[in-house]
Coordinates of C-alpha atoms in Angstrom, one line a residue:
X539 CA -41.6 29.8 60.3
X540 CA -41.7 27.0 57.8
X541 CA -39.1 26.6 55.0
X542 CA -39.5 25.3 51.4
X543 CA -36.2 24.5 49.7
X544 CA -36.1 23.6 46.0
X545 CA -33.1 21.9 44.6
X546 CA -33.3 22.5 40.7
X547 CA -31.2 20.2 38.5
X548 CA -31.1 20.5 34.8
X549 CA -31.3 17.1 33.0
X550 CA -28.1 15.4 31.9
X551 CA -26.7 15.9 28.4
X552 CA -29.0 14.5 25.7
X553 CA -27.9 12.8 22.5
X554 CA -29.4 13.4 19.1
X555 CA -32.4 11.1 19.9
X556 CA -33.4 12.9 23.0
X557 CA -32.3 10.2 25.3
X558 CA -29.3 10.8 27.6
X559 CA -26.0 10.4 26.1
X560 CA -23.3 8.3 27.8
X561 CA -21.9 11.6 29.3
X562 CA -25.5 12.5 30.4
X563 CA -25.9 9.2 32.2
X564 CA -22.5 9.7 33.9
X565 CA -23.5 13.3 34.8
X566 CA -26.8 12.0 36.4
X567 CA -25.0 9.3 38.4
X568 CA -22.5 11.7 39.7
X569 CA -25.2 14.2 40.6
X570 CA -27.2 11.4 42.4
X571 CA -24.2 10.4 44.4
X572 CA -23.5 14.1 45.5
X573 CA -27.1 14.5 46.4
X574 CA -27.5 11.2 48.4
X575 CA -26.7 12.9 51.7
X576 CA -29.7 15.3 51.2
X577 CA -33.1 14.2 52.7
X578 CA -35.6 15.0 50.0
X579 CA -39.4 14.8 50.5
X580 CA -40.0 14.3 46.8
X581 CA -38.5 14.2 43.3
X582 CA -40.5 16.1 40.6
X583 CA -39.3 15.7 37.0
X584 CA -40.3 16.4 33.4
X585 CA -41.8 13.8 31.2
X586 CA -39.2 14.3 28.5
X587 CA -36.9 11.3 28.1
X588 CA -33.8 13.1 29.1
X589 CA -35.3 14.4 32.3
X590 CA -37.1 11.2 33.2
X591 CA -33.8 9.2 32.6
X592 CA -32.0 11.8 34.7
X593 CA -34.5 11.3 37.5
X594 CA -34.3 7.6 37.4
X595 CA -30.6 7.6 37.7
X596 CA -30.4 10.2 40.4
X597 CA -33.2 8.3 42.2
X598 CA -31.0 5.3 42.6
X599 CA -29.1 7.3 45.1
X600 CA -31.8 9.6 46.5
X601 CA -34.5 7.7 48.5
X602 CA -37.5 9.9 47.9
X603 CA -40.7 9.4 46.0
X604 CA -40.4 10.6 42.4
X605 CA -43.1 11.4 39.8
X606 CA -43.6 13.2 36.5
X607 CA -44.7 16.7 37.2
X608 CA -46.4 18.9 34.7
X609 CA -44.8 22.0 36.3
X610 CA -41.4 20.7 35.2
X611 CA -42.1 20.4 31.4
X612 CA -39.8 22.1 29.0
X613 CA -41.5 25.5 28.5
X614 CA -40.3 28.9 27.0
X615 CA -42.0 32.0 28.5
X616 CA -43.6 33.7 25.5
X617 CA -44.6 37.3 26.1
X618 CA -47.6 38.8 24.4
X619 CA -46.1 42.2 25.1
X620 CA -42.4 42.3 24.1
X621 CA -41.9 46.0 25.0
X622 CA -39.9 45.0 28.1
X623 CA -37.7 42.6 26.2
X624 CA -34.6 43.6 24.4
X625 CA -35.1 44.2 20.7
X626 CA -32.4 41.8 19.7
X627 CA -34.3 38.9 21.3
X628 CA -37.6 39.3 19.5
X629 CA -36.6 37.4 16.4
X630 CA -35.4 34.5 18.7
X631 CA -38.8 34.4 20.3
X632 CA -40.4 34.1 16.9
X633 CA -38.5 30.9 16.4
X634 CA -39.7 29.2 19.6
X635 CA -41.8 26.1 18.5
X636 CA -45.5 26.7 19.2
X637 CA -45.7 23.5 21.4
X638 CA -43.0 25.0 23.8
X639 CA -44.5 28.4 24.2
X640 CA -45.9 29.3 27.5
X641 CA -48.0 32.5 26.7
X642 CA -47.0 35.3 29.2
X643 CA -45.4 32.5 31.3
X644 CA -48.8 31.5 32.9
X645 CA -47.8 28.0 33.5
X646 CA -44.4 28.9 34.8
X647 CA -45.9 31.3 37.2
X648 CA -48.2 28.6 38.4
X649 CA -45.1 26.3 38.9
X650 CA -43.5 28.9 41.0
X651 CA -46.6 29.5 43.1
X652 CA -47.3 26.0 43.7
X653 CA -43.7 24.6 44.3
X654 CA -42.4 27.7 46.2
X655 CA -45.3 27.8 48.6
X656 CA -44.6 27.4 52.2
X657 CA -46.9 25.2 54.2
X658 CA -47.5 23.8 57.8
X659 CA -44.1 22.0 57.7
X660 CA -40.7 22.3 56.1
X661 CA -40.2 20.7 52.6
X662 CA -37.1 20.0 50.6
X663 CA -37.8 18.9 47.0
X664 CA -35.7 18.0 44.1
X665 CA -36.8 19.3 40.7
X666 CA -35.3 17.8 37.5
X667 CA -36.2 20.0 34.6
X668 CA -35.0 22.2 31.8
X669 CA -32.8 25.3 31.4
X670 CA -35.6 27.9 30.8
X671 CA -37.7 26.6 33.7
X672 CA -34.7 27.0 36.1
X673 CA -34.1 30.4 34.5
X674 CA -37.7 31.4 35.2
X675 CA -37.5 30.3 38.9
X676 CA -34.2 32.2 39.4
X677 CA -35.6 35.3 37.7
X678 CA -38.6 35.2 40.0
X679 CA -36.6 34.7 43.3
X680 CA -34.2 37.5 42.2
X681 CA -37.2 39.8 41.4
X682 CA -35.4 40.5 38.0
X683 CA -37.1 41.8 34.9
X684 CA -39.1 39.1 33.2
X685 CA -36.9 38.9 30.2
X686 CA -33.8 38.0 32.4
X687 CA -34.6 34.2 32.3
X688 CA -33.1 34.4 28.9
X689 CA -29.7 35.2 30.1
X690 CA -29.5 32.6 32.7
X691 CA -27.7 29.3 31.7
X692 CA -27.7 26.1 33.7
X693 CA -25.2 23.4 33.0
X694 CA -26.3 19.8 32.5
X695 CA -26.8 18.2 36.0
X696 CA -25.8 21.5 37.8
X697 CA -27.6 22.5 40.9
X698 CA -29.5 25.6 41.9
X699 CA -31.0 25.9 45.4
X700 CA -33.8 28.3 46.1
X701 CA -35.4 28.9 49.6
X702 CA -38.8 30.3 50.7
X703 CA -39.2 31.1 54.3
X704 CA -42.6 32.1 55.6
X705 CA -43.0 35.9 55.6
X706 CA -39.6 36.6 53.9
X707 CA -38.8 37.1 50.2
X708 CA -37.5 34.0 48.5
X709 CA -33.8 33.7 48.3
X710 CA -31.2 32.0 46.0
X711 CA -28.8 29.9 48.1
X712 CA -26.7 28.7 45.1
X713 CA -26.8 28.8 41.3
X714 CA -25.4 26.5 38.6
X715 CA -23.2 24.5 41.0
X716 CA -21.4 21.7 39.2
X717 CA -22.4 18.3 40.7
X718 CA -21.2 16.1 38.0
X719 CA -18.3 17.5 35.9
X720 CA -20.7 19.2 33.5
X721 CA -19.4 19.9 30.2

């Protein structure tokens, strides 16, 4: 039985310009030091400045190849049928910028299918991404109703670990563990 472990880390705190703030750089450095003992096969990160900068800083401590990954982009699941979503969340969904909408979570579903797949050998990968992406992965692993991603909050540079083991349902190992004095 092969195992895939995904370590999901939300980017460090961003400033008004979208780059990491001084606190965000410190969070990323602390997270990198805490993760340095883990042998990762790859680091996947979003192209946004806050995620790319977080990956660069963490990568100073984690000797694994890193790259921009389309699956890690900042996306908001955007349902075409809202009947399963709480009524109070409908107006919030209307305000999601068009460029961030992922209709029916099609791309997030593809991300889970691709990154959560087990293969011929064990994998342990670090994903540096955004709050809603992590929420979607956790919602999937917990087999929760689709709207539950909206109620999951990941602190900056906190860690969530998910595991897929061939033939078994995926499992959450940890959720929102502070690595860097997140605040």
